[in-house]
Coordinates of C-alpha atoms and ligand atoms in Angstrom, one line a residue:
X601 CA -39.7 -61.8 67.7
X602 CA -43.0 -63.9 67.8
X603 CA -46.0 -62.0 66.2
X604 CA -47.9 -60.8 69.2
X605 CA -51.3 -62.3 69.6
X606 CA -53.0 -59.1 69.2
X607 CA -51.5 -57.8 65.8
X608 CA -52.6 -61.6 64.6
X609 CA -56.1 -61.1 65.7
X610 CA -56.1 -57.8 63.8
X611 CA -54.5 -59.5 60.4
X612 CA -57.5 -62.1 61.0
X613 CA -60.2 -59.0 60.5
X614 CA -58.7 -58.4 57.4
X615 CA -58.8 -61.8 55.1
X616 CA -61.0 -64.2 55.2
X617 CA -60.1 -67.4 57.6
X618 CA -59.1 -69.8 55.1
X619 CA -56.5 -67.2 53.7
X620 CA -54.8 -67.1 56.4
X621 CA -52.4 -69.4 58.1
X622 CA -50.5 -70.2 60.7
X623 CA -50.2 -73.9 60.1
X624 CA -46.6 -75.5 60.2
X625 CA -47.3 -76.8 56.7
X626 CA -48.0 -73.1 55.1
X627 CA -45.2 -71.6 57.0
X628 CA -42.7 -74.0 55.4
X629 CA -43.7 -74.0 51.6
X630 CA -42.9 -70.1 52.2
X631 CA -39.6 -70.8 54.3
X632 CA -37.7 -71.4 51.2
X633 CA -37.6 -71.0 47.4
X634 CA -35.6 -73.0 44.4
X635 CA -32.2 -72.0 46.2
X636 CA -29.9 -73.6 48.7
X637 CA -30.1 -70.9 51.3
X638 CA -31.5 -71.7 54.6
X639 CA -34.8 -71.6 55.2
X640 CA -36.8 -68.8 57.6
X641 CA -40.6 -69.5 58.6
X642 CA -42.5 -66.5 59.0
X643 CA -44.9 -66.4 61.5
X644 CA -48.1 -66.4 59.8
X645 CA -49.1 -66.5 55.7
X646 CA -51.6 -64.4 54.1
X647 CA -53.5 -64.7 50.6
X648 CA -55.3 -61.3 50.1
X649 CA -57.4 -61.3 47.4
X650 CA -57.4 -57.3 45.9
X651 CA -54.8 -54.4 46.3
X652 CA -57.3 -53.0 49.8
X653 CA -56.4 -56.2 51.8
X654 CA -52.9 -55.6 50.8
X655 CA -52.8 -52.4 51.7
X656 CA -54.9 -53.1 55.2
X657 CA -52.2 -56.1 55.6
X658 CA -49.3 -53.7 55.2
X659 CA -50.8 -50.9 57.7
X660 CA -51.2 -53.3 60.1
X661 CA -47.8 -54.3 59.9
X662 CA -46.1 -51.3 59.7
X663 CA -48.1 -49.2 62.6
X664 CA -46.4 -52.4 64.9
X665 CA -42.9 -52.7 63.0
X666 CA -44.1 -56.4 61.8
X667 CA -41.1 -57.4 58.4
X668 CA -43.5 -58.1 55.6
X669 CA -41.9 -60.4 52.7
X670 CA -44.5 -61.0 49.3
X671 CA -44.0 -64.0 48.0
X672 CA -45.2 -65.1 44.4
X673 CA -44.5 -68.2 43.6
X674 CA -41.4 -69.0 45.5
X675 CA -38.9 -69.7 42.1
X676 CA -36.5 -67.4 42.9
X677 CA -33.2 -69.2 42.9
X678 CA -30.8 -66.8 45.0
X679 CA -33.3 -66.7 48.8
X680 CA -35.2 -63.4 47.4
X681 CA -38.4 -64.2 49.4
X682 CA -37.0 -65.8 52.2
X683 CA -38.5 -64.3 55.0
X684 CA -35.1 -64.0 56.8
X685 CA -36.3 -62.2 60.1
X686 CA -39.9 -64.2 59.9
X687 CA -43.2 -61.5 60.4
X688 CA -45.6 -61.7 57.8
X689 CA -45.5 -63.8 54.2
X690 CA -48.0 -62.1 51.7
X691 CA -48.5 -64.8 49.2
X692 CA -50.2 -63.0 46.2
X693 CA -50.8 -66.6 44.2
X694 CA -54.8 -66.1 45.1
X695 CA -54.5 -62.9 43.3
X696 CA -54.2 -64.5 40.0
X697 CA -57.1 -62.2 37.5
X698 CA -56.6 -61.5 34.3
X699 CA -58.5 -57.9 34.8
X700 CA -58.6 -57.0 31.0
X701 CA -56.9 -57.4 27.5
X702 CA -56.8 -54.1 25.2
X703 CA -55.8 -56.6 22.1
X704 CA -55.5 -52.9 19.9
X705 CA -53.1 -51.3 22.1
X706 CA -51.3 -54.5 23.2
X707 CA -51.8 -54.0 26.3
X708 CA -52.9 -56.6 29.3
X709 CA -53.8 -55.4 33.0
X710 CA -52.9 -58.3 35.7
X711 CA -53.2 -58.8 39.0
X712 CA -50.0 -59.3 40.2
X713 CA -50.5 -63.5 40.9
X714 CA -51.0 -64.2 37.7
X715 CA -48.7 -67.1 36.0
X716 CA -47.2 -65.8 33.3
X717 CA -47.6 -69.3 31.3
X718 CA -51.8 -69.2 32.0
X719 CA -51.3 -65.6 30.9
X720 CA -49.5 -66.8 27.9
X721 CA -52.0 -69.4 27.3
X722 CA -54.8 -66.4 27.3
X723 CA -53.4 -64.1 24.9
X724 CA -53.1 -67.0 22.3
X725 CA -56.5 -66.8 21.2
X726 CA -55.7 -62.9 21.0
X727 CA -52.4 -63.4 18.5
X728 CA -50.8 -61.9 21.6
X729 CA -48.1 -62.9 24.0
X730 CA -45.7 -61.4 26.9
X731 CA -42.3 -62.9 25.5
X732 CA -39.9 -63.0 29.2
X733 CA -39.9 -66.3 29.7
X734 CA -38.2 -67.7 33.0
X735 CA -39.3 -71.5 32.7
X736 CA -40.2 -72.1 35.6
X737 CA -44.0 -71.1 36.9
X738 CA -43.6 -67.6 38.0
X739 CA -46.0 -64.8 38.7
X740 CA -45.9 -61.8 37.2
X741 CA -45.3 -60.0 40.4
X742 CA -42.4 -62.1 40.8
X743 CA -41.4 -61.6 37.2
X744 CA -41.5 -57.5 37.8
X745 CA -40.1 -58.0 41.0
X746 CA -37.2 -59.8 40.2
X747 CA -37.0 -57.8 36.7
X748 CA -36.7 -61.6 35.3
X749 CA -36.0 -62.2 31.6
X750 CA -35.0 -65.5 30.1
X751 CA -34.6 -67.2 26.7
X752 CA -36.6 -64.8 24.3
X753 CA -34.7 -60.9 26.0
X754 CA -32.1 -60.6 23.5
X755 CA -35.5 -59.8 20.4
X756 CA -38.1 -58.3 23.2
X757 CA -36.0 -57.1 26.5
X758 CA -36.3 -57.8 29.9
X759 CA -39.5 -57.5 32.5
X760 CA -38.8 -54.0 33.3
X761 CA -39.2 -53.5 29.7
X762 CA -42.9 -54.5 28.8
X763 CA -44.1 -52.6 32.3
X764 CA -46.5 -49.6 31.7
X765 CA -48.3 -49.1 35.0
X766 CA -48.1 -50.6 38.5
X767 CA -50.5 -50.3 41.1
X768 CA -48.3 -50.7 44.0
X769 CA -49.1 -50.8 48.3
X770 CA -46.4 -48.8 50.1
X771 CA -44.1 -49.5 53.4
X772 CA -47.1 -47.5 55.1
X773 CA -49.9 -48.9 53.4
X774 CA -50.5 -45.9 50.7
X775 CA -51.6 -47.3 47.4
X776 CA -49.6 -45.6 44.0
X777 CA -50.4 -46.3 40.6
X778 CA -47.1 -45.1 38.6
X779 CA -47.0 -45.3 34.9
X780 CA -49.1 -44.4 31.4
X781 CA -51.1 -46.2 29.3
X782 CA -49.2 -44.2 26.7
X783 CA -46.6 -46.3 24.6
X784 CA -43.8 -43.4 25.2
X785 CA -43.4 -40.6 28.1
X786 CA -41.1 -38.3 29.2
X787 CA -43.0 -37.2 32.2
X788 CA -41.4 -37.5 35.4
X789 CA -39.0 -40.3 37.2
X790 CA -39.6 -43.8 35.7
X791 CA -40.8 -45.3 39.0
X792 CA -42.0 -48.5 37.4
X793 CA -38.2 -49.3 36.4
X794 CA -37.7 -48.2 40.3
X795 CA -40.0 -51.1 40.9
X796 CA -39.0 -53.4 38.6
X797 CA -35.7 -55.5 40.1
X798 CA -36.9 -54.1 43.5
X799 CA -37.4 -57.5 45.3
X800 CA -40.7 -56.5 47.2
X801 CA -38.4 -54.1 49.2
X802 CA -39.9 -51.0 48.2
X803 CA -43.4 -52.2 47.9
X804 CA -46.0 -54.5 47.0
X805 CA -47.3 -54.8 43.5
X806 CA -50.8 -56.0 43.4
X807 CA -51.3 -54.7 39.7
X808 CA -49.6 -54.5 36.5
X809 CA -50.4 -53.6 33.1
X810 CA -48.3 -55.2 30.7
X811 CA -46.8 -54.2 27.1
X812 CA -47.4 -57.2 24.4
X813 CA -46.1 -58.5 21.6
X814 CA -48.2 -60.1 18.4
X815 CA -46.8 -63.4 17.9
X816 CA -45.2 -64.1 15.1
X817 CA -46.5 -65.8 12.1
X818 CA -43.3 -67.4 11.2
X819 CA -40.3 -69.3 14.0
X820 CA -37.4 -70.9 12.3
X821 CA -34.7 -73.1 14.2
X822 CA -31.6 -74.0 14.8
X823 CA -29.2 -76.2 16.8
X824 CA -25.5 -75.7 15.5
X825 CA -22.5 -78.0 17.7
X826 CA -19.1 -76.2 17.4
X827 CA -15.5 -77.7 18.7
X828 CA -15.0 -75.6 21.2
X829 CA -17.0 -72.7 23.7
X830 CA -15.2 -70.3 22.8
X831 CA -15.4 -70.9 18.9
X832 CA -19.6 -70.9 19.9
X833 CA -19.6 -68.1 22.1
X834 CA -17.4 -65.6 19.9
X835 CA -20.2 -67.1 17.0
X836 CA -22.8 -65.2 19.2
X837 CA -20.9 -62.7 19.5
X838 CA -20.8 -62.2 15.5
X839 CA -24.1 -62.8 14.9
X840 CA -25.5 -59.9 17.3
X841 CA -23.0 -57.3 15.6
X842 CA -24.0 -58.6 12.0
X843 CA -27.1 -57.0 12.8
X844 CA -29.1 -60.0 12.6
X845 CA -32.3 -59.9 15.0
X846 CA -32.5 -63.9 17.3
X847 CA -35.7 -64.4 19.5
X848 CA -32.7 -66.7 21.0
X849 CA -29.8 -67.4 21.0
X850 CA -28.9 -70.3 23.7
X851 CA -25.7 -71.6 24.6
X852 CA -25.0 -75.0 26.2
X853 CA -21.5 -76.4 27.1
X854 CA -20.6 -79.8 26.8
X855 CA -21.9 -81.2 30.1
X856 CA -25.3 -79.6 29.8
X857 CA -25.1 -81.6 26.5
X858 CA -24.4 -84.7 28.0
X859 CA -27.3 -84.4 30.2
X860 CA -29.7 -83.5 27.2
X861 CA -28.7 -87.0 25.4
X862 CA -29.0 -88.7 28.9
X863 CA -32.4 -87.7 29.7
X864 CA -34.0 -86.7 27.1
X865 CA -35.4 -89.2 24.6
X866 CA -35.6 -87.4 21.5
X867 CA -32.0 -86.0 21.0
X868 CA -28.5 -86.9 20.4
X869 CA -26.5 -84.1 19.9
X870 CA -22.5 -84.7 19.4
X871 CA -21.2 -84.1 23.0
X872 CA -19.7 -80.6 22.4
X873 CA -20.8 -77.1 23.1
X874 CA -24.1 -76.3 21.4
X875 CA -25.9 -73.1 20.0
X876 CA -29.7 -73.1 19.8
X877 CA -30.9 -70.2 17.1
X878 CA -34.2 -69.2 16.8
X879 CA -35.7 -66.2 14.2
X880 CA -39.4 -64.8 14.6
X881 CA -40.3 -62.8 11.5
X882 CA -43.3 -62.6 9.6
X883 CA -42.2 -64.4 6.4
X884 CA -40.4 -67.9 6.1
X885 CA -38.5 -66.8 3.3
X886 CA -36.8 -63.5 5.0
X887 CA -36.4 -65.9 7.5
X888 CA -34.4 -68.2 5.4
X889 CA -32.5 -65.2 4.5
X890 CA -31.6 -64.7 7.9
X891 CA -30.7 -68.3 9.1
X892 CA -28.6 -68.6 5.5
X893 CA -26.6 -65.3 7.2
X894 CA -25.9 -67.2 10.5
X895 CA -25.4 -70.9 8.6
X896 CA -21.9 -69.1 6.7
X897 CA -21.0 -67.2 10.2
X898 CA -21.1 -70.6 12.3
X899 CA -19.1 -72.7 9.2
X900 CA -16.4 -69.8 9.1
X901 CA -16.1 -70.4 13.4
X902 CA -15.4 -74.2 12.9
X903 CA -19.3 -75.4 13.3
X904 CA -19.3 -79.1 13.2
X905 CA -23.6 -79.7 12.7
X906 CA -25.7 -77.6 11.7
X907 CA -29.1 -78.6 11.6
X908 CA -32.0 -76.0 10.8
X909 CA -35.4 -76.7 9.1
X910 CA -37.0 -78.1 12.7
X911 CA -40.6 -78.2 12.7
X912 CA -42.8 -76.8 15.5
X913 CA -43.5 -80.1 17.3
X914 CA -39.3 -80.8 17.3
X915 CA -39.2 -77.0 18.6
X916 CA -40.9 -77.7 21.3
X917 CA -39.4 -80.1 22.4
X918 CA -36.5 -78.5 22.1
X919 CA -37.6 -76.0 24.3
X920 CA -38.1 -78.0 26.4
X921 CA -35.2 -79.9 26.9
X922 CA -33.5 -76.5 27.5
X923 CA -36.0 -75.5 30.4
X924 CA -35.6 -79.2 32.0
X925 CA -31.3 -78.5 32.1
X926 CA -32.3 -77.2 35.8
X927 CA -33.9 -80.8 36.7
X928 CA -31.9 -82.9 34.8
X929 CA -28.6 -81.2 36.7
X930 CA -30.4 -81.7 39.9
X931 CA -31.2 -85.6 38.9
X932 CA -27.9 -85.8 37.8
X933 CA -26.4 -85.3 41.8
X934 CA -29.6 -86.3 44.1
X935 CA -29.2 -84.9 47.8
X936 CA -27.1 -82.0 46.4
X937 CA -27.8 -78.3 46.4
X938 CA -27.2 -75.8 43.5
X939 CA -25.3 -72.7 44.1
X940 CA -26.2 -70.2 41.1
X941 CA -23.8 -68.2 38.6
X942 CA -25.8 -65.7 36.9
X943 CA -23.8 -63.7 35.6
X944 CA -23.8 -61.2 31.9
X945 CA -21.4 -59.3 30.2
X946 CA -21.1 -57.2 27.3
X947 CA -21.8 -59.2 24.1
X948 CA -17.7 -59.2 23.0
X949 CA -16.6 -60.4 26.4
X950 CA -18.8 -63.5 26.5
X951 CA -16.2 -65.6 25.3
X952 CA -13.7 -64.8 27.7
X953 CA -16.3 -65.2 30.3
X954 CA -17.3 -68.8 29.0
X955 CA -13.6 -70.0 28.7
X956 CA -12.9 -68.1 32.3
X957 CA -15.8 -70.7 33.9
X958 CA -14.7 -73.5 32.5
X959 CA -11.4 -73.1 33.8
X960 CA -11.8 -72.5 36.6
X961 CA -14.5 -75.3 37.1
X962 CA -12.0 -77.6 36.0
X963 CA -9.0 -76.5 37.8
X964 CA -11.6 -77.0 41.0
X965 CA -12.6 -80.4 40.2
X966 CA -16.0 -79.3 40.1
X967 CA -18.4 -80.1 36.7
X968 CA -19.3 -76.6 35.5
X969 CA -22.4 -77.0 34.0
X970 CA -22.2 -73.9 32.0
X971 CA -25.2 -72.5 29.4
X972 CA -27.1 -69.6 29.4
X973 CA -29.2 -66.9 27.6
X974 CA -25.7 -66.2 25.8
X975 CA -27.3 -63.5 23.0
X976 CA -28.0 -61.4 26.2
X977 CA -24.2 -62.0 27.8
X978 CA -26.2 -63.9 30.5
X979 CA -24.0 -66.8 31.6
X980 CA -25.1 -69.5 34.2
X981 CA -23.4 -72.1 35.9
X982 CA -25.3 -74.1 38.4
X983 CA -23.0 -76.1 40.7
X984 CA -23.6 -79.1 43.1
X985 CA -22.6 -79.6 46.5
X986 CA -23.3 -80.4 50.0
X987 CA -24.1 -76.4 51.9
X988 CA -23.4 -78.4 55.1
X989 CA -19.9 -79.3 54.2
X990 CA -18.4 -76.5 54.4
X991 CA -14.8 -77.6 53.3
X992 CA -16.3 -78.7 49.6
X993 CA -18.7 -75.9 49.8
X994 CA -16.1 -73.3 50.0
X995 CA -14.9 -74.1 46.8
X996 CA -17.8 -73.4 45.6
X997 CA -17.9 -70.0 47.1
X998 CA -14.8 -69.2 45.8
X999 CA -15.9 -69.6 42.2
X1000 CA -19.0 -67.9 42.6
X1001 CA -16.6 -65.5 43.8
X1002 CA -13.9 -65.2 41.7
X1003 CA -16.4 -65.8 38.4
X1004 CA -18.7 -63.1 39.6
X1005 CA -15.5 -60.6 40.2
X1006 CA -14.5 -61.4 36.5
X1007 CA -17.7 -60.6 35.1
X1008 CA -17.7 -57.0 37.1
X1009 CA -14.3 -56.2 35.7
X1010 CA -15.4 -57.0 32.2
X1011 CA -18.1 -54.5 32.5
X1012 CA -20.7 -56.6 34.2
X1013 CA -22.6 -58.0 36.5
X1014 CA -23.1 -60.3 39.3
X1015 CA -27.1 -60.8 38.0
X1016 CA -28.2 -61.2 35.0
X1017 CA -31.9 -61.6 36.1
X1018 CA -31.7 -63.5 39.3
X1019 CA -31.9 -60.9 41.1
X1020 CA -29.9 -60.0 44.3
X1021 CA -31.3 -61.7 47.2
X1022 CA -29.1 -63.1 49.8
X1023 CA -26.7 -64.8 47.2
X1024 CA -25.6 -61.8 45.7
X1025 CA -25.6 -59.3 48.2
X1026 CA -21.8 -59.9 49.1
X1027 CA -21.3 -58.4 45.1
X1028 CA -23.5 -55.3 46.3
X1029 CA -20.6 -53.2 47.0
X1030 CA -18.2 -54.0 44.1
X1031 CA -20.7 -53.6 41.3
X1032 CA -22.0 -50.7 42.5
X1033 CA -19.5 -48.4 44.4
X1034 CA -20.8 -45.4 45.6
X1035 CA -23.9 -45.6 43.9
X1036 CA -25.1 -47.9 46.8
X1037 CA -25.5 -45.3 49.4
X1038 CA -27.8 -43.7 47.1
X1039 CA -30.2 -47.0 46.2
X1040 CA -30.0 -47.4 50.5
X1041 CA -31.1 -43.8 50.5
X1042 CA -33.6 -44.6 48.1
X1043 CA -34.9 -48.0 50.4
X1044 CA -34.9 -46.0 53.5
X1045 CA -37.2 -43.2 51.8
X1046 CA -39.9 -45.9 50.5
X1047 CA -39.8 -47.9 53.5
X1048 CA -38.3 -45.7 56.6
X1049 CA -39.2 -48.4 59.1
X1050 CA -37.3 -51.4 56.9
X1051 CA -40.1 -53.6 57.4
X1052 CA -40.4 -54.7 53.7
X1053 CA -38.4 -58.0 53.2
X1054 CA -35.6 -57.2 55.7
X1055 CA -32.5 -58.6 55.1
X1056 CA -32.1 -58.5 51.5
X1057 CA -30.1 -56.7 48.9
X1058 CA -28.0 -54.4 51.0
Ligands
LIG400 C1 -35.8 -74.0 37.0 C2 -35.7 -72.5 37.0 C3 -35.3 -71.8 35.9 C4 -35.3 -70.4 36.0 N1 -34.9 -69.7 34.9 C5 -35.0 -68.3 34.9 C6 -34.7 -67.6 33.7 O1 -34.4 -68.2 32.6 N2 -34.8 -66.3 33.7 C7 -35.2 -65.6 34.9 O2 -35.3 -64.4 34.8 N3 -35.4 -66.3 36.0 C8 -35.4 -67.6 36.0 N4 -35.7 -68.3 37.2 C9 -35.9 -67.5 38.4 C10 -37.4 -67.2 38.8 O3 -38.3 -68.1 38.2 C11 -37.7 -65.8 38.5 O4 -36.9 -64.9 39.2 C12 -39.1 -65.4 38.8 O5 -39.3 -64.1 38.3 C13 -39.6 -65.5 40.2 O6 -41.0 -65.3 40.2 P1 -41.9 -65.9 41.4 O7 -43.3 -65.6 41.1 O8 -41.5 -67.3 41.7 O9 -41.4 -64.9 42.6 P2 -40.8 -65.2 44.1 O10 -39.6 -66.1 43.9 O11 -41.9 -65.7 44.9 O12 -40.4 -63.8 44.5 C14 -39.4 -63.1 43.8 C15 -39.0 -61.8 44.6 O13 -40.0 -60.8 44.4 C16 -40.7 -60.5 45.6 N5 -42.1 -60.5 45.1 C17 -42.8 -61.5 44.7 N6 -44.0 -61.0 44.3 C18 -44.0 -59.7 44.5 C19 -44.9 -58.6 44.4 N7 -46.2 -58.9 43.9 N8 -44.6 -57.4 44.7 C20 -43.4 -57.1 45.2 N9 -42.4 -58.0 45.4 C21 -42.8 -59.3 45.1 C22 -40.3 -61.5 46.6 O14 -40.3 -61.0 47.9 C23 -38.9 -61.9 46.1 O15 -38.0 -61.0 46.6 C24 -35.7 -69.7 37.2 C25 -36.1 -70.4 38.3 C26 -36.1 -71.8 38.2 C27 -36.6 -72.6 39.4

């Protein structure tokens, strides 16, 4: 359905006329994000600037049953803001302030635009920092929205973790601010976790105030190659239960290794799987200590190179190289698509999950490209095809399908911090069972009308 001339007209009361759009242009950088899924225009794009032009945005919408979808910065790799049934794109990116830093109680509030990298770059100069870490730009919206984690979860948690207060618009255009400024609470239903993983289909945050971490004096390194995944994933495995504390613990099998050497200019690992180990603490010697631990657990699995001691320039990089894996595989097969595997298991079961996706990868004849957040169980495999050939595309379904159904019977599931979307929804059912009628229940409660990204998650 076209958005009626009149509701526009309305809309264009509320925002300024150079925040809003309905130029072809605007409507297709928000038709899509980082996925293959196919892309929706909306019919018009909005960039309020404060939680009141939200909230007049929303009414508007919901008083003529327009679908509104918020959109942060579009990195979402599974169609989350696709605005499947068109309506109204609320791009928050204009609402980008940093609206206060409490540097004593660690605490930062955000509007809900904000990158979290500029954040990041911020609360340097405080000793502070917000440790998720997705790689690519993301807003913290997003982040929250998509409960979104990355390298650094396994030492500091998820998203949904470092939340203490939301200011959020509802379906109807209410405005709630859910949450304490208190470090610990036992007061009522946690409605920031309800919001946190919610995909903008319960409401749209405008504000958050954010938990922080000091950051540590002291990082120490490591990149250790083993034989074999299995040999490296049942090493993570070990060094979680030996009570030992990573900021990361990073897994790469061999073809995301390949690719590393290939387009990178500063490394040449051996081409087999590869663990990169990182420790925060506040003393290099305790540190030491620590890596010393995990140096004697990787030698006992087999490791073939271990190679610790890597200064902060080398880390970087490092880093670095592990964030580009997403480019360099999509370099690596130009005018192909990725379809994502995001899934996590419990700790023990990662190896069985590793060695499951390489299988079946090779048994496929496609190139798994397998790594992941492995500390937190969170396994990935991108893989490349065509979405408009459907025969070699099917194939690809099918492992999404079969890896994803493995992970659930291992005690998993299908996201590790992708987030649902339009990819995952197919899983909705199997992961949770009956406990699905109850998170619809929950959906239709917030937003009766189902006009808040429509067609997503269930
Ligand atoms: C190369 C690459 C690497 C990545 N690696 C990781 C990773 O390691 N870990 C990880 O967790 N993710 C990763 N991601 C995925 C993505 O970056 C995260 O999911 C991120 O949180 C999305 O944020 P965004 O601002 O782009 O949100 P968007 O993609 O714009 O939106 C995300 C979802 O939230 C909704 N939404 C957005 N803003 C709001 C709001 N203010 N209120 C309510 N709903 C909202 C949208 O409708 C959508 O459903 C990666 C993505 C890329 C491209």
């Amino acid at each position: 359905m076209a958005l009626p001339d009149s509701i526009l007209r309305r809309l264009e009361e509320v925002v300024d006329p150079d925040r809003i759009s309905t130029g072809e242009s605007n409507l297709s950088l928000h038709a899509k994000d980082e996925s293959f899924h196919e892309p929706h225009l909306p019919d018009v794009v909005i960039w309020p600037k404060d939680t009141e032009e939200v909230s007049r945005i929303v009414r508007i919408c919901h008083d003529a049953n327009i679908p509104v979808t918020p959109w942060g910065a579009g990195t979402s790799l599974e169609g989350n803001p696709i605005p499947v049934r068109g309506g109204v794109v609320i791009d928050l990116q204009q609402m980008n302030e940093i609206l206060g830093i409490r540097e004593d109680d660690l605490q930062v509030d955000v509007q809900a635009g904000v990158v979290f990298k500029d954040l990041n770059k911020k609360l340097a100069r405080y000793g502070l920092f917000f440790p998720p870490d997705p790689g690519a730009s993301a807003t913290i919206g997003g982040m929250v929205a998509n409960n979104a984690s990355g390298i650094r979860a396994i030492k500091y948690g998820a998203t949904k973790d470092l939340i203490q207060k939301l200011t959020v618009v509802l379906a109807d255009g209410e405005i709630i601010r859910p949450g304490t400024l208190a470090f610990k609470t036992s007061s009522g239903l946690d409605l920031c976790r309800l919001f946190a993983g919610s995909e903008g289909i319960l409401g749209i945050i405008t504000e958050i105030t954010l938990r922080l971490v000091g950051i540590p004096p002291e990082f120490l390194s490591a990149t250790v190659s083993f034989p074999d995944a299995e040999s490296a994933t049942q090493t993570i495995s070990q060094i979680i239960r030996s009570g030992l504390s990573p900021a990361a613990l990073e897994f790469l099998g061999i073809n995301c290794v390949r690719l590393v050497n290939k387009y990178t200019e500063e490394f040449d690992f051996p081409e087999s799987p590869l663990v990169f180990i990182e420790f925060h603490g506040t003393n290099k010697e305790g540190l030491a200590i620590d890596l010393d631990l995990v140096r004697g657990l990787c030698e006992d699995n087999g490791a073939t190179h271990f190679q610790a001691g890597i200064g902060r320039q080398a880390r970087a990089k490092l880093w670095q190289a592990r964030y580009d894996l997403h480019d360099f595989i999509l370099r690596e097969h130009p005018g192909l698509e990725p379809m994502a595997i995001d899934t996590a298991v419990p700790i023990s079961k990662l190896p069985a999950l590793v060695t499951y996706a390489e299988r079946i990868a090779l048994e496929s004849d496609i190139i798994g490209y397998v790594f992941g957040h492995a500390g937190s169980g969170n396994i990935h495999m991108p893989m490349m095809g065509n979405p408009r050939d459907k025969t070699s595309w099917d194939v690809l379904e099918d492992i999404n399908h079969r890896l994803v159904e493995y992970a659930i019977s291992l005690g998993g599931t299908a996201t590790g911090e992708h987030g649902v979307g339009i990819g995952k929804m197919q899983f909705m059912e199997m992961e949770h069972g009956t406990s699905l009628k109850i998170m619809r229940q929950i959906k239709h409660l917030f937003d009766p009308k189902g006009i808040l990204n429509p067609g997503k998650m269930f």
